[in-house]
Short mmCIF file of C-alpha atoms and ligand atoms in Angstrom, two decimals:
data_model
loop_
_atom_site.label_atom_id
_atom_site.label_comp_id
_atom_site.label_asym_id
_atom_site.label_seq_id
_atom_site.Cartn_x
_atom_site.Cartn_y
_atom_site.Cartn_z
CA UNK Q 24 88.93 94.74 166.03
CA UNK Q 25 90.79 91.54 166.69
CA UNK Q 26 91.34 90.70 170.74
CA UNK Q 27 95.37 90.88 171.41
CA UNK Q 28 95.53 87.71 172.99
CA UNK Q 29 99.00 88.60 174.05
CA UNK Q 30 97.82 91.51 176.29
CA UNK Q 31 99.38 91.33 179.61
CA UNK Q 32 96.09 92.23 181.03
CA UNK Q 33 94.85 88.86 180.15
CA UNK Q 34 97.72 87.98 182.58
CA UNK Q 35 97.48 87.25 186.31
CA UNK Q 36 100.66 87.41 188.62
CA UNK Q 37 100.67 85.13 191.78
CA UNK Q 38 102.62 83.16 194.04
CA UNK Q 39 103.09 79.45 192.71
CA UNK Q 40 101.37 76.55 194.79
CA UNK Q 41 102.24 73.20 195.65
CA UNK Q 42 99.87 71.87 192.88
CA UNK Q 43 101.98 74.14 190.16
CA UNK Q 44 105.01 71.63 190.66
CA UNK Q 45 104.35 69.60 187.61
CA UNK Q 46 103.80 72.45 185.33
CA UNK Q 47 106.38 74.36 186.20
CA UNK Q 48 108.95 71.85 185.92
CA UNK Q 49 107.83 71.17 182.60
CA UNK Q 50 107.57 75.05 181.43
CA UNK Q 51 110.94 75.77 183.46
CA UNK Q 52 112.57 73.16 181.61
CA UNK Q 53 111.26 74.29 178.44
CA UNK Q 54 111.87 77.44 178.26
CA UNK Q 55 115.11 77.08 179.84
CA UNK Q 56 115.91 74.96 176.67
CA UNK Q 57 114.93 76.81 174.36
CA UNK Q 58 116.53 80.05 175.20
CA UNK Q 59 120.14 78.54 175.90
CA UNK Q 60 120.04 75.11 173.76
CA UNK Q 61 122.09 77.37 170.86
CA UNK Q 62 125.08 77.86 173.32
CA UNK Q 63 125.45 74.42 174.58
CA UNK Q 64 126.17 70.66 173.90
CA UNK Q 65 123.20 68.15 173.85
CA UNK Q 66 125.26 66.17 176.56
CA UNK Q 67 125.46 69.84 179.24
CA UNK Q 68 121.87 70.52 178.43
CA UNK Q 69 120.80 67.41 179.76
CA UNK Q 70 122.64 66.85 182.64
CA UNK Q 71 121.21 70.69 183.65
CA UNK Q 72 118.10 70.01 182.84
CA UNK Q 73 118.13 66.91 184.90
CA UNK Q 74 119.72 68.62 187.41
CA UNK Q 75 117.55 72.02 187.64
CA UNK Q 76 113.83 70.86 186.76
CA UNK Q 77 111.32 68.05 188.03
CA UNK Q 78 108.26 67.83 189.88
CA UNK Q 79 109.71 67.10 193.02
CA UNK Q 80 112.72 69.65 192.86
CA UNK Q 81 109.92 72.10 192.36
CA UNK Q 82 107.46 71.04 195.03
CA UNK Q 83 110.66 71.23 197.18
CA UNK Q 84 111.27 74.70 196.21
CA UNK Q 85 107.90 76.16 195.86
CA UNK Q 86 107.96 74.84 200.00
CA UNK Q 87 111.54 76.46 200.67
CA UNK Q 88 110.65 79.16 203.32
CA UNK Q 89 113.84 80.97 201.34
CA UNK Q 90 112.23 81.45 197.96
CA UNK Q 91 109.22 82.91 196.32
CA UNK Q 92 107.90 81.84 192.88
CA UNK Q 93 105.89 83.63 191.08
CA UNK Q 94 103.51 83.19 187.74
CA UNK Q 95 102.07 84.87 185.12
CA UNK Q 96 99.28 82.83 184.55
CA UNK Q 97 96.33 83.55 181.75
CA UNK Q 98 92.36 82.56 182.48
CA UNK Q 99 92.81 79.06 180.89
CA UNK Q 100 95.60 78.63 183.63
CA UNK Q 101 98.01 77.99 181.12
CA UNK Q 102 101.58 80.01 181.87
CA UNK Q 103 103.23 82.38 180.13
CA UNK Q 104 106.36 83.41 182.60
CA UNK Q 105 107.71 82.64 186.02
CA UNK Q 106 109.65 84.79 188.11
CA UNK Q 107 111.69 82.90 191.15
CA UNK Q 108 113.35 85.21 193.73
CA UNK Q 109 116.07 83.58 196.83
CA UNK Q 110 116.05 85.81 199.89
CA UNK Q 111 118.85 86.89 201.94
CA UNK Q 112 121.04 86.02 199.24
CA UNK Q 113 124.43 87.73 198.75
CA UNK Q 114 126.63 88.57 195.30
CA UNK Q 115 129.79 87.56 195.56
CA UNK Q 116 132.41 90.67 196.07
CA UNK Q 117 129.42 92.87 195.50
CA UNK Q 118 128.67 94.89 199.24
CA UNK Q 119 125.10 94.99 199.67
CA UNK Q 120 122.90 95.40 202.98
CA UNK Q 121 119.77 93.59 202.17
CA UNK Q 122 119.90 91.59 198.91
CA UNK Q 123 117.60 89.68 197.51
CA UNK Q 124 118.63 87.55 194.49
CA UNK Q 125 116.69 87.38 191.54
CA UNK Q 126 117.49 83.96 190.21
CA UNK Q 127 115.43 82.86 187.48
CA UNK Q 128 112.76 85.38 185.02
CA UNK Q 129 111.43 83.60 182.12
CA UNK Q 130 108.71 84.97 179.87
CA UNK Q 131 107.52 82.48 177.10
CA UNK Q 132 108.33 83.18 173.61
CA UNK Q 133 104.56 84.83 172.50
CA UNK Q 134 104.54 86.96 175.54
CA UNK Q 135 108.16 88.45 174.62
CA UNK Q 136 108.10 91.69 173.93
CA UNK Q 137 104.61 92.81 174.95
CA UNK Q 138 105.19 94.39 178.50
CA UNK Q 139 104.46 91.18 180.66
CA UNK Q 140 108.32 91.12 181.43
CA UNK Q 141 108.07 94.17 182.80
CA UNK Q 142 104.40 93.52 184.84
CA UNK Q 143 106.47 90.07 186.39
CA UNK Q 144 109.22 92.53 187.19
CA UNK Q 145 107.03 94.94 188.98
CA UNK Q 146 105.67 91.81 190.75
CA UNK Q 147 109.25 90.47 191.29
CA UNK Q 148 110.25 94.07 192.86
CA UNK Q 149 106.89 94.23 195.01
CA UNK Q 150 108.09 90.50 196.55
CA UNK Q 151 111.52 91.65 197.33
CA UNK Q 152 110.44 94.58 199.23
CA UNK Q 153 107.76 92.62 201.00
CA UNK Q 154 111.14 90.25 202.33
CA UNK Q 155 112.57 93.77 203.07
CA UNK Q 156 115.44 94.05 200.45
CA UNK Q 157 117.00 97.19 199.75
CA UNK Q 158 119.11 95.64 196.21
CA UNK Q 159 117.68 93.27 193.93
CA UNK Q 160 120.35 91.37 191.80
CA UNK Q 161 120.47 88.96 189.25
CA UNK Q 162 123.75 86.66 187.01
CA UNK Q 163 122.42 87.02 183.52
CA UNK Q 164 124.39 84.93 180.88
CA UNK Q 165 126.88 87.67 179.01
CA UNK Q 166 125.81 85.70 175.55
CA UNK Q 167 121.83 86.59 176.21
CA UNK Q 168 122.06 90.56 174.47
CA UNK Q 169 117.86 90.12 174.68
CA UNK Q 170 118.06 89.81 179.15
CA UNK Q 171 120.95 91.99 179.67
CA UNK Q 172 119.17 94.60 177.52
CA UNK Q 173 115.78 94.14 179.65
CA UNK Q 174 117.34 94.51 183.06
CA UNK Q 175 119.15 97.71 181.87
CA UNK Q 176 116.01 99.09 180.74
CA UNK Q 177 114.60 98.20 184.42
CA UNK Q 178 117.51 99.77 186.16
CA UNK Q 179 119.82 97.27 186.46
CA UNK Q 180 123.57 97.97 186.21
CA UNK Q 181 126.44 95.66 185.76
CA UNK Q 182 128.39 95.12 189.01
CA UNK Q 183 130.86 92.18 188.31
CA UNK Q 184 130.85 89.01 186.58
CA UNK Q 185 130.12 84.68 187.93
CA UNK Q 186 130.05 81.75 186.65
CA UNK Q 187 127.19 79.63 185.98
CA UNK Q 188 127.86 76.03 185.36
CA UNK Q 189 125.59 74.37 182.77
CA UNK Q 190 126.42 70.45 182.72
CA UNK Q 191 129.77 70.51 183.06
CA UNK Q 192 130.96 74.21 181.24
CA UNK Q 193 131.69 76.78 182.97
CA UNK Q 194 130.15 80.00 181.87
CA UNK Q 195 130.22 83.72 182.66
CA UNK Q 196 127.52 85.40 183.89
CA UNK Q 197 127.29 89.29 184.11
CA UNK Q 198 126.08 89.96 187.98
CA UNK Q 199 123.34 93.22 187.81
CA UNK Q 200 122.19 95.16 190.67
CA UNK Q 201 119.29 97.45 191.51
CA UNK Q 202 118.55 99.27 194.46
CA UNK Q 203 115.41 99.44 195.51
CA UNK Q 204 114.13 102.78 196.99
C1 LIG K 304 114.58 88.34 178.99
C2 LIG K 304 113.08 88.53 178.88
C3 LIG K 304 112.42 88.32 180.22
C4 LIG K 304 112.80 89.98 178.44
O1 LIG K 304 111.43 90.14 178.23
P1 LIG K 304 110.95 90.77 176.83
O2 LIG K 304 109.48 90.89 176.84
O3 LIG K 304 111.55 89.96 175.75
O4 LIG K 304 111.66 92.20 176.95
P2 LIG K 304 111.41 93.51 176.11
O5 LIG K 304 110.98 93.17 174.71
O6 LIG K 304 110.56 94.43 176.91
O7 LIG K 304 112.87 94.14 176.12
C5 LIG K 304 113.92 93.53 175.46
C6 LIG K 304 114.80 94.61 174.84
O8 LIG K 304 115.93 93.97 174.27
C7 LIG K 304 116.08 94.43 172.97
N1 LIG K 304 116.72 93.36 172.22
C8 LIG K 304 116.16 92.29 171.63
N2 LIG K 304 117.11 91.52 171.07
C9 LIG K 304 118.30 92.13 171.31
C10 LIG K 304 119.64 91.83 170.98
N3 LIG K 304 119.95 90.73 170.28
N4 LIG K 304 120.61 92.68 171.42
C11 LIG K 304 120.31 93.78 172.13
N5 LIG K 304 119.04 94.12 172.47
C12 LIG K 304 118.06 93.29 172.07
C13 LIG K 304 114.68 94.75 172.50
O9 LIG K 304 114.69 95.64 171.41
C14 LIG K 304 114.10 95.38 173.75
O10 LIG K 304 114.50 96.73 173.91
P3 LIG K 304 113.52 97.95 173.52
O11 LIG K 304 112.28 97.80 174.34
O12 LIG K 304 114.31 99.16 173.89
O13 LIG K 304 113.25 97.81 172.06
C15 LIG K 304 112.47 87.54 177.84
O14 LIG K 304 112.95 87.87 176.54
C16 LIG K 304 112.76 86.11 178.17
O15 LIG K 304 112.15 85.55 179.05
N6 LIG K 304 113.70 85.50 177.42
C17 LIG K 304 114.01 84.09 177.56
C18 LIG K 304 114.50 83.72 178.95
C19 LIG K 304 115.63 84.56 179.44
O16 LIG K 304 116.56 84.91 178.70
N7 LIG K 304 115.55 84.88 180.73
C20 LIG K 304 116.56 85.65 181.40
C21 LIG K 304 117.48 84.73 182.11
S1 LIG K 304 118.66 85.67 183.06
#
């Protein structure tokens, strides 16, 4: 019988290190284009891009006290999601006691759909606790049916709405909330 080489067994989760910087800005970026580049101009795409992803704005955030980032890495070392959480960080107009936001989940395109989403947000849940959160919440993009459907399926509810600013549009973002017991 053929090996599923999308098995999220052959997955490791751990905490990114200083020497992932590189990678991660280049997988962040990617992945980040390819999920949105449908719903916005060349010209907003790459002023976020420039904006949200390079070595050194990842070095800088993999050593920000404030966040944890986490990967799914495979045996070749080779990624197939990342998972960034921001501690202490509050919804707006949402009441919550002990948030922690999660602010970026990206699983790579083979690795959709097989359960590793769901082993990074077990992972992403496990780090949030660990920081001592009682809600995890997210701003999912209300034109991404695929995320919004995910994070209802892992008990996520919709609590208001934000806006995310790609380049220089505006956009609304759903804002979803778990509480974590
Ligand atoms: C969002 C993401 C993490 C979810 O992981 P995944 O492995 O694709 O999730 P799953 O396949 O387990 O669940 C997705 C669900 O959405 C459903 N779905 C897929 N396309 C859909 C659509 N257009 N409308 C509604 N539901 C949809 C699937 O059927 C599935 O539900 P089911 O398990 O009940 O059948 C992953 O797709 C991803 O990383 N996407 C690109 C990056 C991204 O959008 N990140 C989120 C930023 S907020």
């Amino acid at each position: 019988m053929q090996k599923n080489m999308h098995s999220p067994s052959a997955m490791k989760i751990r905490r990114a290190t200083r020497e992932d910087a590189a990678a991660l800005a280049e997988f962040g970026a990617r992945t980040f284009f390819e999920t949105f580049a449908a719903d916005n101009t060349a010209e907003d795409m790459a002023k976020h891009l420039a904006s949200a992803w390079s070595p050194q704005l990842q070095l800088a955030e993999i050593d920000d006290p404030m966040l944890d980032t986490l990967l799914a890495v495979d045996a070749d070392g080779a990624f197939g999601g990342f998972a960034q959480l921001h501690a202490e960080r509050a919804p707006a107009d949402v009441p919550t006691q002990r948030p922690v936001e999660l602010k970026r989940f990206y699983v790579d395109k083979p690795w959709q759909g097989q359960g590793l989403a769901r082993e990074l947000m077990a992972a992403v849940e496990q780090q949030a606790r660990e920081r001592g959160a009682r809600e995890l919440w997210l701003g999912v993009f209300q034109r991404n049916p695929r995320a919004r459907a995910f994070y209802s399926k892992c008990g996520f509810r919709k609590v208001g709405t934000q806006v995310f600013v790609v380049g220089d549009d505006p956009q609304a973002d759903d804002v979803m909330l778990k509480e974590l017991t």
